Amino acid sequence: MEAKPKRMSIFDSATLRLTVWYMVMLMLLSLLFSGVLYAVATNEFNRALGPRRQGEMRIFIDDSNVANARTRLIEESSDRLIISLVLFNLAVLVGGGGLSYLLARRTLKPIQLAHDAQLRFTSDAAHELRTPLAVMQTEIEVGLRSKKTSAAKQTAILESNLEEVARLRMLTDRLLQLASQQELPVGTVDVEAAVVEAVTRLVPMAQKRHITIENQVGPASVRGHYDSVVDIIAILLDNAIKYSPSKSHVVVKTRPSGGEIVLDVIDQGMGIPPEEQDKIFERFYRVDSSRSKDYVEGHGLGLSLAQRLATEMGGSLRVQSVVGEGATFSLKLASVV
Ligand code: ADP
């Protein structure tokens, strides 16, 4: 079979087009410079060839010979100048071509990286959306195909579909939050109230897994956006519960650190290997162990969203963990006194 010729990527063709533009500009400048230089030099030569001005010293010995010699010298100089300018322009064409290409690549690199990230994001998002949709489709098709589906079976199908819809809603909500360009209105946030709200959201899930959440947070105020602080704590608690064994404890507490307040969410779960600790904040990244045995639900978007919200409020989100002993996620925000 004949191999298909590789298509030029839009960035390769954009690089080439930009290279040509840079070169055209460079050559125009170079030709303009050469033209001006040639005009000035020719002018000077002509002035030197022209009639002698008053007061200029005259050499009477064989004046016509001297004039001829001067003309020849000037003509030779003019020829040399033209050759030099042609060589100079050729050098600009060759050297400038390479330079223009490097410059074009450099100019387009950040755009290419952003474009690649966008493509990856779209394809990852589509992939995550496909799975629940496929599950729903299969269940509905099976339900429709069998003529004698009992009412109980129909209810089970609807319940299962509802679960998938809830998953899809959470995923699309996170995607929308991640795509949002709106600035967070920052004010004073009551950390204690935010933690109580987040814990209340997660208690049913913790109870299902027989995990206790110990809220040791005292009165503290930080600079931030209330709903975002609640969202971050809820994401951290959700993970602490998901990645911890049944009957373990999750602790939430605050501590002052300079002019900041650190909120720690501490669990006794599986922990995160050191080489994964930076990657877990990337979009759609999930540590393999959370995919394989004892599959844990998730899309790998929670921490990237939490970190983005923390950064937007001028704070930070870090993790410390020892595999098998648990993880501590620390949200740091400026304290308000
Ligand atoms: P999700 O939990 O939906 O997969 P996240 O972005 O919240 O997505 O987390 C990314 C990954 O980081 C998870 O898949 C998991 O592997 C790891 N992780 C997050 N929190 C914890 C935790 N408390 N303990 C162990 N691993 C964690």
mmCIF file with all atom_site columns, C-alpha atoms in Angstrom, residues 5 8 10 19 21 33 37 45 49 60 69 78 86 91 102 105 110 120 130 184 205 211 225 233-234 243 268 270 281:
data_model
loop_
_atom_site.group_PDB
_atom_site.id
_atom_site.type_symbol
_atom_site.label_atom_id
_atom_site.label_alt_id
_atom_site.label_comp_id
_atom_site.label_asym_id
_atom_site.label_entity_id
_atom_site.label_seq_id
_atom_site.pdbx_PDB_ins_code
_atom_site.Cartn_x
_atom_site.Cartn_y
_atom_site.Cartn_z
_atom_site.occupancy
_atom_site.B_iso_or_equiv
_atom_site.pdbx_formal_charge
_atom_site.auth_seq_id
_atom_site.auth_comp_id
_atom_site.auth_asym_id
_atom_site.auth_atom_id
_atom_site.pdbx_PDB_model_num
ATOM 1  C CA . PRO A 1 5   ? 1.972   11.867 2.305   1.00 0.00 ? 5   PRO A CA 1
ATOM 2  C CA . MET A 1 8   ? 1.486   19.809 6.944   1.00 0.00 ? 8   MET A CA 1
ATOM 3  C CA . ILE A 1 10  ? -1.416  24.382 10.529  1.00 0.00 ? 10  ILE A CA 1
ATOM 4  C CA . THR A 1 19  ? 9.024   33.238 7.845   1.00 0.00 ? 19  THR A CA 1
ATOM 5  C CA . TRP A 1 21  ? 6.728   37.780 5.913   1.00 0.00 ? 21  TRP A CA 1
ATOM 6  C CA . PHE A 1 33  ? 19.421  50.605 3.353   1.00 0.00 ? 33  PHE A CA 1
ATOM 7  C CA . LEU A 1 37  ? 23.860  53.947 0.983   1.00 0.00 ? 37  LEU A CA 1
ATOM 8  C CA . PHE A 1 45  ? 31.604  60.439 -5.755  1.00 0.00 ? 45  PHE A CA 1
ATOM 9  C CA . LEU A 1 49  ? 34.299  64.428 -9.664  1.00 0.00 ? 49  LEU A CA 1
ATOM 10 C CA . PHE A 1 60  ? 49.172  72.085 -12.215 1.00 0.00 ? 60  PHE A CA 1
ATOM 11 C CA . ALA A 1 69  ? 42.909  58.759 -12.502 1.00 0.00 ? 69  ALA A CA 1
ATOM 12 C CA . SER A 1 78  ? 31.406  52.566 -7.275  1.00 0.00 ? 78  SER A CA 1
ATOM 13 C CA . VAL A 1 86  ? 24.852  42.710 -3.719  1.00 0.00 ? 86  VAL A CA 1
ATOM 14 C CA . ALA A 1 91  ? 24.020  37.326 2.941   1.00 0.00 ? 91  ALA A CA 1
ATOM 15 C CA . LEU A 1 102 ? 13.783  30.550 13.990  1.00 0.00 ? 102 LEU A CA 1
ATOM 16 C CA . ARG A 1 105 ? 8.946   29.302 15.290  1.00 0.00 ? 105 ARG A CA 1
ATOM 17 C CA . PRO A 1 110 ? 3.345   29.643 22.873  1.00 0.00 ? 110 PRO A CA 1
ATOM 18 C CA . ARG A 1 120 ? -6.020  17.713 24.567  1.00 0.00 ? 120 ARG A CA 1
ATOM 19 C CA . ARG A 1 130 ? -18.719 9.482  26.220  1.00 0.00 ? 130 ARG A CA 1
ATOM 20 C CA . LEU A 1 184 ? -13.639 35.970 41.392  1.00 0.00 ? 184 LEU A CA 1
ATOM 21 C CA . MET A 1 205 ? -20.885 10.205 51.453  1.00 0.00 ? 205 MET A CA 1
ATOM 22 C CA . ILE A 1 211 ? -15.552 7.511  57.612  1.00 0.00 ? 211 ILE A CA 1
ATOM 23 C CA . HIS A 1 225 ? -14.508 34.126 47.557  1.00 0.00 ? 225 HIS A CA 1
ATOM 24 C CA . ILE A 1 233 ? -12.811 22.244 50.801  1.00 0.00 ? 233 ILE A CA 1
ATOM 25 C CA . ALA A 1 234 ? -15.583 20.046 49.343  1.00 0.00 ? 234 ALA A CA 1
ATOM 26 C CA . TYR A 1 243 ? -9.169  7.536  48.549  1.00 0.00 ? 243 TYR A CA 1
ATOM 27 C CA . GLN A 1 268 ? -5.340  8.195  56.406  1.00 0.00 ? 268 GLN A CA 1
ATOM 28 C CA . MET A 1 270 ? -3.612  5.316  50.196  1.00 0.00 ? 270 MET A CA 1
ATOM 29 C CA . PHE A 1 281 ? -3.105  19.050 39.798  1.00 0.00 ? 281 PHE A CA 1
#
